[in-house]
Amino acid sequence: MSPSVALQLSFETLGWDEQGLWFLDQTKLPQEQTLFRPQGLPDLIDAIQRMVVRGAPALGCAAAYGLVYACTLVIDHQDMRLSLETTKELAEALRRSRPTAVNLGVGLDHVLRAAQDMSAESWQQPQSVIAALQAAAEGFHQDDRNRCQALGEQGFALLQDGQRILTHCNAGALATGGIGTALAPIHLAASRGMALEVYADETRPLRQGARLTAWEMVQSGIPVHVLPDSAAGSLLASGQIDVVFVGSDRIAANGDVANKIGTYPLAVLAARHQVPFYVLAPATTVDATCAEGNLIPIEQRSATELLGADGANGALAHHPAFDVTPADLVTGIVLEDAVYQPGSKSWAQKVARLRA
Ligand code: MRU
């Protein structure tokens, strides 16, 4: 995909430098801006599960680079030999780290395809394999940047000066390899002098809205109000919100949308108050092989994360990381090339093209 004039923000979420793979450690934000560098494959998987790096498109890039990183560990290990089989096994270990974000597997498969294209002789020179896999991962990251820019332009066309936008979780630059999904149009609008205000759900229990969206908006000088998740209803009822923009971890073929837990009630509230509800995502988030939302695997997080180390006198936890918003509550799905109405002919045709 070719970008329009690409917007650069003041920070990046992940990358690869002379010391190797790095992530901006999102568990430390907003207090500290520190880089995380994995110390082995278990450490990398643990970082993905702890959400040092998170957000579906960023997980795709992290997994693509992560597979290259895991392959470099193999060639540094004198008792092991890098092969296509080993590369596939490493990819499967990474694939299991977080189940809902479909982009994670898309990133792995992109690098695996480059591995499959290597000749038998190339595997005798593992450094040449690493160079090819590295180029594939970098290509995937650049593609994600371009996709964010393009869908950001589509979302920008929906906005008007002075609007107030409600969002959930963090679907910004911190969640992608580029300028974000739901927040991409807002970054573009701000860079073009449009005055907008963002209302960010706190997003319990890990507070991606209060910690990450708020930080990201402040970095870009965009006015942001953080609200408790439970205040979204009265805020929408008060008429102070013009539009809801959210991201997604996986969009089913029928237009059902998995996103951070709490998105579904927000969609119900938006419908009740006749506020448009848009889902913004790259086409890599559309799982054309998944017929409907109830087939999307939903990650269950630990009881400790919700209840704390001491628990709550033996209480059990119900702690899904995502929920599914039915397609009929979605005003539009904003992809790189157009805004689609779930259930429309153009959406069905788009899904068919993605499946092909
Ligand atoms: O659990 P997280 O923080 O990885 O969940 C992230 C989200 O739900 C985002 O809204 C989604 O991945 C879209 S990111 C552009």
Tab-separated table of N, CA and C and ligand atoms in Angstrom, residues 51 53-57 59 98 101 168-172 175-176 180-182 206 208 212 246-249 259-261 280 282 299 321-322, ligand 1:
chain	number	residue	atom	x	y	z
A	51	MET	N	1.603	-7.548	28.340
A	51	MET	CA	1.214	-6.347	27.587
A	51	MET	C	2.255	-5.232	27.650
A	53	VAL	N	3.981	-4.933	25.108
A	53	VAL	CA	3.520	-4.510	23.781
A	53	VAL	C	2.119	-5.097	23.629
A	54	ARG	N	1.196	-4.297	23.058
A	54	ARG	CA	-0.188	-4.766	22.980
A	54	ARG	C	-0.906	-3.978	21.895
A	55	GLY	N	-2.177	-4.388	21.662
A	55	GLY	CA	-2.911	-3.783	20.539
A	55	GLY	C	-2.673	-4.662	19.311
A	56	ALA	N	-3.760	-4.999	18.598
A	56	ALA	CA	-3.666	-6.035	17.568
A	56	ALA	C	-2.590	-5.773	16.498
A	57	PRO	N	-2.580	-4.599	15.835
A	57	PRO	CA	-1.563	-4.430	14.788
A	57	PRO	C	-0.128	-4.409	15.353
A	59	LEU	N	0.852	-6.101	17.891
A	59	LEU	CA	1.170	-7.506	18.170
A	59	LEU	C	1.600	-8.223	16.886
A	98	ARG	N	-1.079	-14.772	22.691
A	98	ARG	CA	-2.375	-14.092	22.913
A	98	ARG	C	-3.320	-14.517	21.785
A	101	ALA	N	-6.146	-11.395	19.105
A	101	ALA	CA	-5.665	-10.482	18.054
A	101	ALA	C	-5.210	-11.277	16.834
A	168	HIS	N	-12.417	3.822	23.410
A	168	HIS	CA	-12.272	2.810	24.462
A	168	HIS	C	-10.918	2.140	24.296
A	169	CYS	N	-10.300	1.771	25.412
A	169	CYS	CA	-8.982	1.122	25.404
A	169	CYS	C	-7.964	2.066	24.737
A	170	ASN	N	-6.938	1.511	24.136
A	170	ASN	CA	-6.029	2.333	23.332
A	170	ASN	C	-5.915	1.694	21.968
A	171	ALA	N	-6.430	2.389	20.965
A	171	ALA	CA	-6.308	1.950	19.574
A	171	ALA	C	-5.550	3.034	18.819
A	172	GLY	N	-4.455	3.457	19.440
A	172	GLY	CA	-3.646	4.524	18.874
A	172	GLY	C	-2.327	4.003	18.348
A	175	ALA	N	-0.779	1.057	19.860
A	175	ALA	CA	-1.363	-0.258	19.570
A	175	ALA	C	-1.032	-0.748	18.165
A	176	THR	N	-0.198	0.008	17.459
A	176	THR	CA	0.113	-0.340	16.058
A	176	THR	C	1.594	-0.081	15.775
A	180	GLY	N	-1.798	4.459	14.499
A	180	GLY	CA	-2.984	3.968	15.200
A	180	GLY	C	-4.112	3.612	14.252
A	181	THR	N	-5.215	3.164	14.863
A	181	THR	CA	-6.412	2.870	14.064
A	181	THR	C	-7.501	3.881	14.469
A	182	ALA	N	-8.194	3.639	15.590
A	182	ALA	CA	-9.255	4.576	15.999
A	182	ALA	C	-8.711	5.979	16.239
A	206	LEU	N	-6.985	-2.863	33.236
A	206	LEU	CA	-5.574	-2.507	33.005
A	206	LEU	C	-5.391	-1.051	32.596
A	208	GLN	N	-5.913	0.890	29.963
A	208	GLN	CA	-5.242	1.336	28.730
A	208	GLN	C	-5.694	2.742	28.325
A	212	LEU	N	-2.672	4.941	28.619
A	212	LEU	CA	-2.027	4.950	27.300
A	212	LEU	C	-2.658	5.958	26.333
A	246	VAL	N	-13.677	3.187	17.836
A	246	VAL	CA	-12.931	2.143	18.551
A	246	VAL	C	-12.115	1.329	17.545
A	247	GLY	N	-11.165	0.541	18.070
A	247	GLY	CA	-10.386	-0.364	17.226
A	247	GLY	C	-10.970	-1.757	17.290
A	248	SER	N	-10.195	-2.731	16.852
A	248	SER	CA	-10.653	-4.127	16.922
A	248	SER	C	-9.464	-5.078	16.945
A	249	ASP	N	-9.684	-6.216	17.576
A	249	ASP	CA	-8.691	-7.297	17.563
A	249	ASP	C	-8.989	-8.345	16.510
A	259	ASN	N	-13.357	-6.605	20.394
A	259	ASN	CA	-12.472	-5.529	20.865
A	259	ASN	C	-12.441	-5.585	22.390
A	260	LYS	N	-11.631	-4.743	22.977
A	260	LYS	CA	-11.431	-4.722	24.432
A	260	LYS	C	-12.752	-4.808	25.185
A	261	ILE	N	-12.739	-5.588	26.250
A	261	ILE	CA	-13.935	-5.772	27.062
A	261	ILE	C	-14.514	-4.393	27.447
A	280	LEU	N	-12.512	1.115	13.537
A	280	LEU	CA	-11.446	1.421	12.579
A	280	LEU	C	-10.355	0.371	12.707
A	282	PRO	N	-7.152	-2.031	10.225
A	282	PRO	CA	-6.597	-2.416	8.923
A	282	PRO	C	-7.261	-3.708	8.452
A	299	GLU	N	-9.674	-14.225	24.802
A	299	GLU	CA	-8.635	-14.424	25.817
A	299	GLU	C	-9.226	-14.217	27.217
A	321	ALA	N	-10.783	-10.692	28.325
A	321	ALA	CA	-10.063	-9.491	27.877
A	321	ALA	C	-10.826	-8.751	26.770
A	322	PHE	N	-11.751	-9.458	26.106
A	322	PHE	CA	-12.434	-8.871	24.937
A	322	PHE	C	-13.912	-9.232	24.968
B	1	MRU	O1	-5.545	-6.117	25.538
B	1	MRU	P1	-5.056	-5.067	24.596
B	1	MRU	O2	-4.606	-3.818	25.260
B	1	MRU	O3	-4.025	-5.639	23.638
B	1	MRU	O4	-6.354	-4.714	23.744
B	1	MRU	C1	-6.230	-3.798	22.699
B	1	MRU	C2	-7.531	-3.446	22.084
B	1	MRU	O5	-8.569	-3.939	22.447
B	1	MRU	C3	-7.486	-2.495	20.934
B	1	MRU	O6	-8.674	-1.745	20.871
B	1	MRU	C4	-7.362	-3.303	19.643
B	1	MRU	O7	-6.270	-4.182	19.700
B	1	MRU	C5	-7.233	-2.425	18.464
B	1	MRU	S1	-5.657	-1.684	18.451
B	1	MRU	C6	-5.427	-0.684	17.142
